[in-house]
Amino acid sequence: MTARDIIEFAREIGADARLKDAQVCVSTGPEENGSIRGWSDAVFLREEADGWTVGFAQYGRTRVIDAGELRDLHKAWVSSQDKTVFQAYEKA
């Protein structure tokens, strides 16, 4: 899954997504002033050799997640608006 794939997928499920500083930034809030609303509310995806990790403000960073898990996780987050869904994927 490429950064472009993630951005397109995020937008398909109702989130805003941008590429910023080699990370994909995804927010569930409306866009303000041409940037993602409340960067503290966004999650930041970083590409690793074998998948993607997700950084989320209060909880840290996930383990490497494959494309299928990433889609499921983002669907759960966008529908619930609750970042605690990321806790199950945290690094050990």
mmCIF file with all atom_site columns, C-alpha atoms in Angstrom:
data_model
loop_
_atom_site.group_PDB
_atom_site.id
_atom_site.type_symbol
_atom_site.label_atom_id
_atom_site.label_alt_id
_atom_site.label_comp_id
_atom_site.label_asym_id
_atom_site.label_entity_id
_atom_site.label_seq_id
_atom_site.pdbx_PDB_ins_code
_atom_site.Cartn_x
_atom_site.Cartn_y
_atom_site.Cartn_z
_atom_site.occupancy
_atom_site.B_iso_or_equiv
_atom_site.pdbx_formal_charge
_atom_site.auth_seq_id
_atom_site.auth_comp_id
_atom_site.auth_asym_id
_atom_site.auth_atom_id
_atom_site.pdbx_PDB_model_num
ATOM 1  C CA . MET A 1 1  ? 0.000   0.000  0.000  1.00 0.00 ? 1  MET A CA 1
ATOM 2  C CA . THR A 1 2  ? 1.510   3.327  -1.052 1.00 0.00 ? 2  THR A CA 1
ATOM 3  C CA . ALA A 1 3  ? 1.058   6.759  0.516  1.00 0.00 ? 3  ALA A CA 1
ATOM 4  C CA . ARG A 1 4  ? -1.233  7.656  -2.365 1.00 0.00 ? 4  ARG A CA 1
ATOM 5  C CA . ASP A 1 5  ? -3.345  4.529  -1.721 1.00 0.00 ? 5  ASP A CA 1
ATOM 6  C CA . ILE A 1 6  ? -3.696  5.472  1.946  1.00 0.00 ? 6  ILE A CA 1
ATOM 7  C CA . ILE A 1 7  ? -4.692  9.050  1.119  1.00 0.00 ? 7  ILE A CA 1
ATOM 8  C CA . GLU A 1 8  ? -7.308  7.889  -1.391 1.00 0.00 ? 8  GLU A CA 1
ATOM 9  C CA . PHE A 1 9  ? -8.661  5.267  1.018  1.00 0.00 ? 9  PHE A CA 1
ATOM 10 C CA . ALA A 1 10 ? -8.860  7.756  3.899  1.00 0.00 ? 10 ALA A CA 1
ATOM 11 C CA . ARG A 1 11 ? -10.809 10.180 1.742  1.00 0.00 ? 11 ARG A CA 1
ATOM 12 C CA . GLU A 1 12 ? -13.152 7.398  0.579  1.00 0.00 ? 12 GLU A CA 1
ATOM 13 C CA . ILE A 1 13 ? -14.111 6.645  4.191  1.00 0.00 ? 13 ILE A CA 1
ATOM 14 C CA . GLY A 1 14 ? -14.662 10.299 5.076  1.00 0.00 ? 14 GLY A CA 1
ATOM 15 C CA . ALA A 1 15 ? -11.340 11.418 6.536  1.00 0.00 ? 15 ALA A CA 1
ATOM 16 C CA . ASP A 1 16 ? -8.981  14.137 5.345  1.00 0.00 ? 16 ASP A CA 1
ATOM 17 C CA . ALA A 1 17 ? -5.474  13.020 4.408  1.00 0.00 ? 17 ALA A CA 1
ATOM 18 C CA . ARG A 1 18 ? -2.299  14.748 3.282  1.00 0.00 ? 18 ARG A CA 1
ATOM 19 C CA . LEU A 1 19 ? 1.342   13.922 2.712  1.00 0.00 ? 19 LEU A CA 1
ATOM 20 C CA . LYS A 1 20 ? 3.478   16.068 5.019  1.00 0.00 ? 20 LYS A CA 1
ATOM 21 C CA . ASP A 1 21 ? 7.153   15.641 5.849  1.00 0.00 ? 21 ASP A CA 1
ATOM 22 C CA . ALA A 1 22 ? 7.299   12.057 4.517  1.00 0.00 ? 22 ALA A CA 1
ATOM 23 C CA . GLN A 1 23 ? 4.306   11.036 6.636  1.00 0.00 ? 23 GLN A CA 1
ATOM 24 C CA . VAL A 1 24 ? 0.678   10.580 5.702  1.00 0.00 ? 24 VAL A CA 1
ATOM 25 C CA . CYS A 1 25 ? -1.435  12.688 8.052  1.00 0.00 ? 25 CYS A CA 1
ATOM 26 C CA . VAL A 1 26 ? -5.061  11.659 8.503  1.00 0.00 ? 26 VAL A CA 1
ATOM 27 C CA . SER A 1 27 ? -7.734  13.649 10.335 1.00 0.00 ? 27 SER A CA 1
ATOM 28 C CA . THR A 1 28 ? -11.426 13.018 10.808 1.00 0.00 ? 28 THR A CA 1
ATOM 29 C CA . GLY A 1 29 ? -12.280 16.692 11.251 1.00 0.00 ? 29 GLY A CA 1
ATOM 30 C CA . PRO A 1 30 ? -13.150 19.300 8.641  1.00 0.00 ? 30 PRO A CA 1
ATOM 31 C CA . GLU A 1 31 ? -10.406 21.166 6.836  1.00 0.00 ? 31 GLU A CA 1
ATOM 32 C CA . GLU A 1 32 ? -9.612  24.690 8.033  1.00 0.00 ? 32 GLU A CA 1
ATOM 33 C CA . ASN A 1 33 ? -7.417  27.266 6.323  1.00 0.00 ? 33 ASN A CA 1
ATOM 34 C CA . GLY A 1 34 ? -6.080  24.766 3.792  1.00 0.00 ? 34 GLY A CA 1
ATOM 35 C CA . SER A 1 35 ? -4.578  22.406 6.344  1.00 0.00 ? 35 SER A CA 1
ATOM 36 C CA . ILE A 1 36 ? -5.752  19.547 8.480  1.00 0.00 ? 36 ILE A CA 1
ATOM 37 C CA . ARG A 1 37 ? -7.767  20.764 11.462 1.00 0.00 ? 37 ARG A CA 1
ATOM 38 C CA . GLY A 1 38 ? -6.073  20.266 14.803 1.00 0.00 ? 38 GLY A CA 1
ATOM 39 C CA . TRP A 1 39 ? -2.877  18.388 14.023 1.00 0.00 ? 39 TRP A CA 1
ATOM 40 C CA . SER A 1 40 ? -3.098  17.025 17.569 1.00 0.00 ? 40 SER A CA 1
ATOM 41 C CA . ASP A 1 41 ? -6.296  15.250 16.490 1.00 0.00 ? 41 ASP A CA 1
ATOM 42 C CA . ALA A 1 42 ? -4.654  13.671 13.441 1.00 0.00 ? 42 ALA A CA 1
ATOM 43 C CA . VAL A 1 43 ? -2.779  10.401 13.180 1.00 0.00 ? 43 VAL A CA 1
ATOM 44 C CA . PHE A 1 44 ? 0.524   10.174 11.355 1.00 0.00 ? 44 PHE A CA 1
ATOM 45 C CA . LEU A 1 45 ? 1.448   7.170  9.234  1.00 0.00 ? 45 LEU A CA 1
ATOM 46 C CA . ARG A 1 46 ? 5.079   6.396  8.526  1.00 0.00 ? 46 ARG A CA 1
ATOM 47 C CA . GLU A 1 47 ? 6.170   3.834  5.948  1.00 0.00 ? 47 GLU A CA 1
ATOM 48 C CA . GLU A 1 48 ? 8.430   1.059  7.204  1.00 0.00 ? 48 GLU A CA 1
ATOM 49 C CA . ALA A 1 49 ? 10.145  -1.729 5.249  1.00 0.00 ? 49 ALA A CA 1
ATOM 50 C CA . ASP A 1 50 ? 7.317   -4.199 5.876  1.00 0.00 ? 50 ASP A CA 1
ATOM 51 C CA . GLY A 1 51 ? 4.241   -2.002 6.304  1.00 0.00 ? 51 GLY A CA 1
ATOM 52 C CA . TRP A 1 52 ? 3.149   1.168  8.083  1.00 0.00 ? 52 TRP A CA 1
ATOM 53 C CA . THR A 1 53 ? 3.219   2.442  11.661 1.00 0.00 ? 53 THR A CA 1
ATOM 54 C CA . VAL A 1 54 ? 0.640   4.874  13.011 1.00 0.00 ? 54 VAL A CA 1
ATOM 55 C CA . GLY A 1 55 ? 1.557   7.623  15.468 1.00 0.00 ? 55 GLY A CA 1
ATOM 56 C CA . PHE A 1 56 ? -1.270  8.884  17.632 1.00 0.00 ? 56 PHE A CA 1
ATOM 57 C CA . ALA A 1 57 ? -0.906  11.663 20.198 1.00 0.00 ? 57 ALA A CA 1
ATOM 58 C CA . GLN A 1 58 ? -1.914  10.236 23.546 1.00 0.00 ? 58 GLN A CA 1
ATOM 59 C CA . TYR A 1 59 ? -0.891  6.648  23.003 1.00 0.00 ? 59 TYR A CA 1
ATOM 60 C CA . GLY A 1 60 ? 2.352   6.513  21.047 1.00 0.00 ? 60 GLY A CA 1
ATOM 61 C CA . ARG A 1 61 ? 3.064   4.488  17.925 1.00 0.00 ? 61 ARG A CA 1
ATOM 62 C CA . THR A 1 62 ? 1.719   1.201  16.659 1.00 0.00 ? 62 THR A CA 1
ATOM 63 C CA . ARG A 1 63 ? 3.669   -1.837 15.619 1.00 0.00 ? 63 ARG A CA 1
ATOM 64 C CA . VAL A 1 64 ? 4.076   -2.307 11.863 1.00 0.00 ? 64 VAL A CA 1
ATOM 65 C CA . ILE A 1 65 ? 0.637   -2.860 10.334 1.00 0.00 ? 65 ILE A CA 1
ATOM 66 C CA . ASP A 1 66 ? -0.075  -4.484 6.979  1.00 0.00 ? 66 ASP A CA 1
ATOM 67 C CA . ALA A 1 67 ? -2.503  -3.075 4.397  1.00 0.00 ? 67 ALA A CA 1
ATOM 68 C CA . GLY A 1 68 ? -5.520  -5.146 5.481  1.00 0.00 ? 68 GLY A CA 1
ATOM 69 C CA . GLU A 1 69 ? -5.137  -4.286 9.161  1.00 0.00 ? 69 GLU A CA 1
ATOM 70 C CA . LEU A 1 70 ? -4.525  -0.653 8.278  1.00 0.00 ? 70 LEU A CA 1
ATOM 71 C CA . ARG A 1 71 ? -7.799  -0.430 6.366  1.00 0.00 ? 71 ARG A CA 1
ATOM 72 C CA . ASP A 1 72 ? -9.752  -2.101 9.181  1.00 0.00 ? 72 ASP A CA 1
ATOM 73 C CA . LEU A 1 73 ? -8.141  0.083  11.831 1.00 0.00 ? 73 LEU A CA 1
ATOM 74 C CA . HIS A 1 74 ? -8.858  3.310  9.970  1.00 0.00 ? 74 HIS A CA 1
ATOM 75 C CA . LYS A 1 75 ? -12.473 2.310  9.335  1.00 0.00 ? 75 LYS A CA 1
ATOM 76 C CA . ALA A 1 76 ? -12.892 1.674  13.072 1.00 0.00 ? 76 ALA A CA 1
ATOM 77 C CA . TRP A 1 77 ? -11.246 4.980  13.988 1.00 0.00 ? 77 TRP A CA 1
ATOM 78 C CA . VAL A 1 78 ? -13.201 7.089  11.484 1.00 0.00 ? 78 VAL A CA 1
ATOM 79 C CA . SER A 1 79 ? -16.524 5.564  12.544 1.00 0.00 ? 79 SER A CA 1
ATOM 80 C CA . SER A 1 80 ? -15.849 5.790  16.299 1.00 0.00 ? 80 SER A CA 1
ATOM 81 C CA . GLN A 1 81 ? -13.740 8.995  16.454 1.00 0.00 ? 81 GLN A CA 1
ATOM 82 C CA . ASP A 1 82 ? -11.904 7.246  19.320 1.00 0.00 ? 82 ASP A CA 1
ATOM 83 C CA . LYS A 1 83 ? -8.119  6.928  19.207 1.00 0.00 ? 83 LYS A CA 1
ATOM 84 C CA . THR A 1 84 ? -8.161  4.152  21.791 1.00 0.00 ? 84 THR A CA 1
ATOM 85 C CA . VAL A 1 85 ? -8.767  1.772  18.864 1.00 0.00 ? 85 VAL A CA 1
ATOM 86 C CA . PHE A 1 86 ? -5.034  2.167  18.180 1.00 0.00 ? 86 PHE A CA 1
ATOM 87 C CA . GLN A 1 87 ? -4.037  0.772  21.593 1.00 0.00 ? 87 GLN A CA 1
ATOM 88 C CA . ALA A 1 88 ? -4.523  -2.830 20.483 1.00 0.00 ? 88 ALA A CA 1
ATOM 89 C CA . TYR A 1 89 ? -1.861  -2.249 17.812 1.00 0.00 ? 89 TYR A CA 1
ATOM 90 C CA . GLU A 1 90 ? 0.781   -0.604 20.018 1.00 0.00 ? 90 GLU A CA 1
ATOM 91 C CA . LYS A 1 91 ? 4.375   -1.805 19.907 1.00 0.00 ? 91 LYS A CA 1
ATOM 92 C CA . ALA A 1 92 ? 5.118   -4.499 22.468 1.00 0.00 ? 92 ALA A CA 1
#
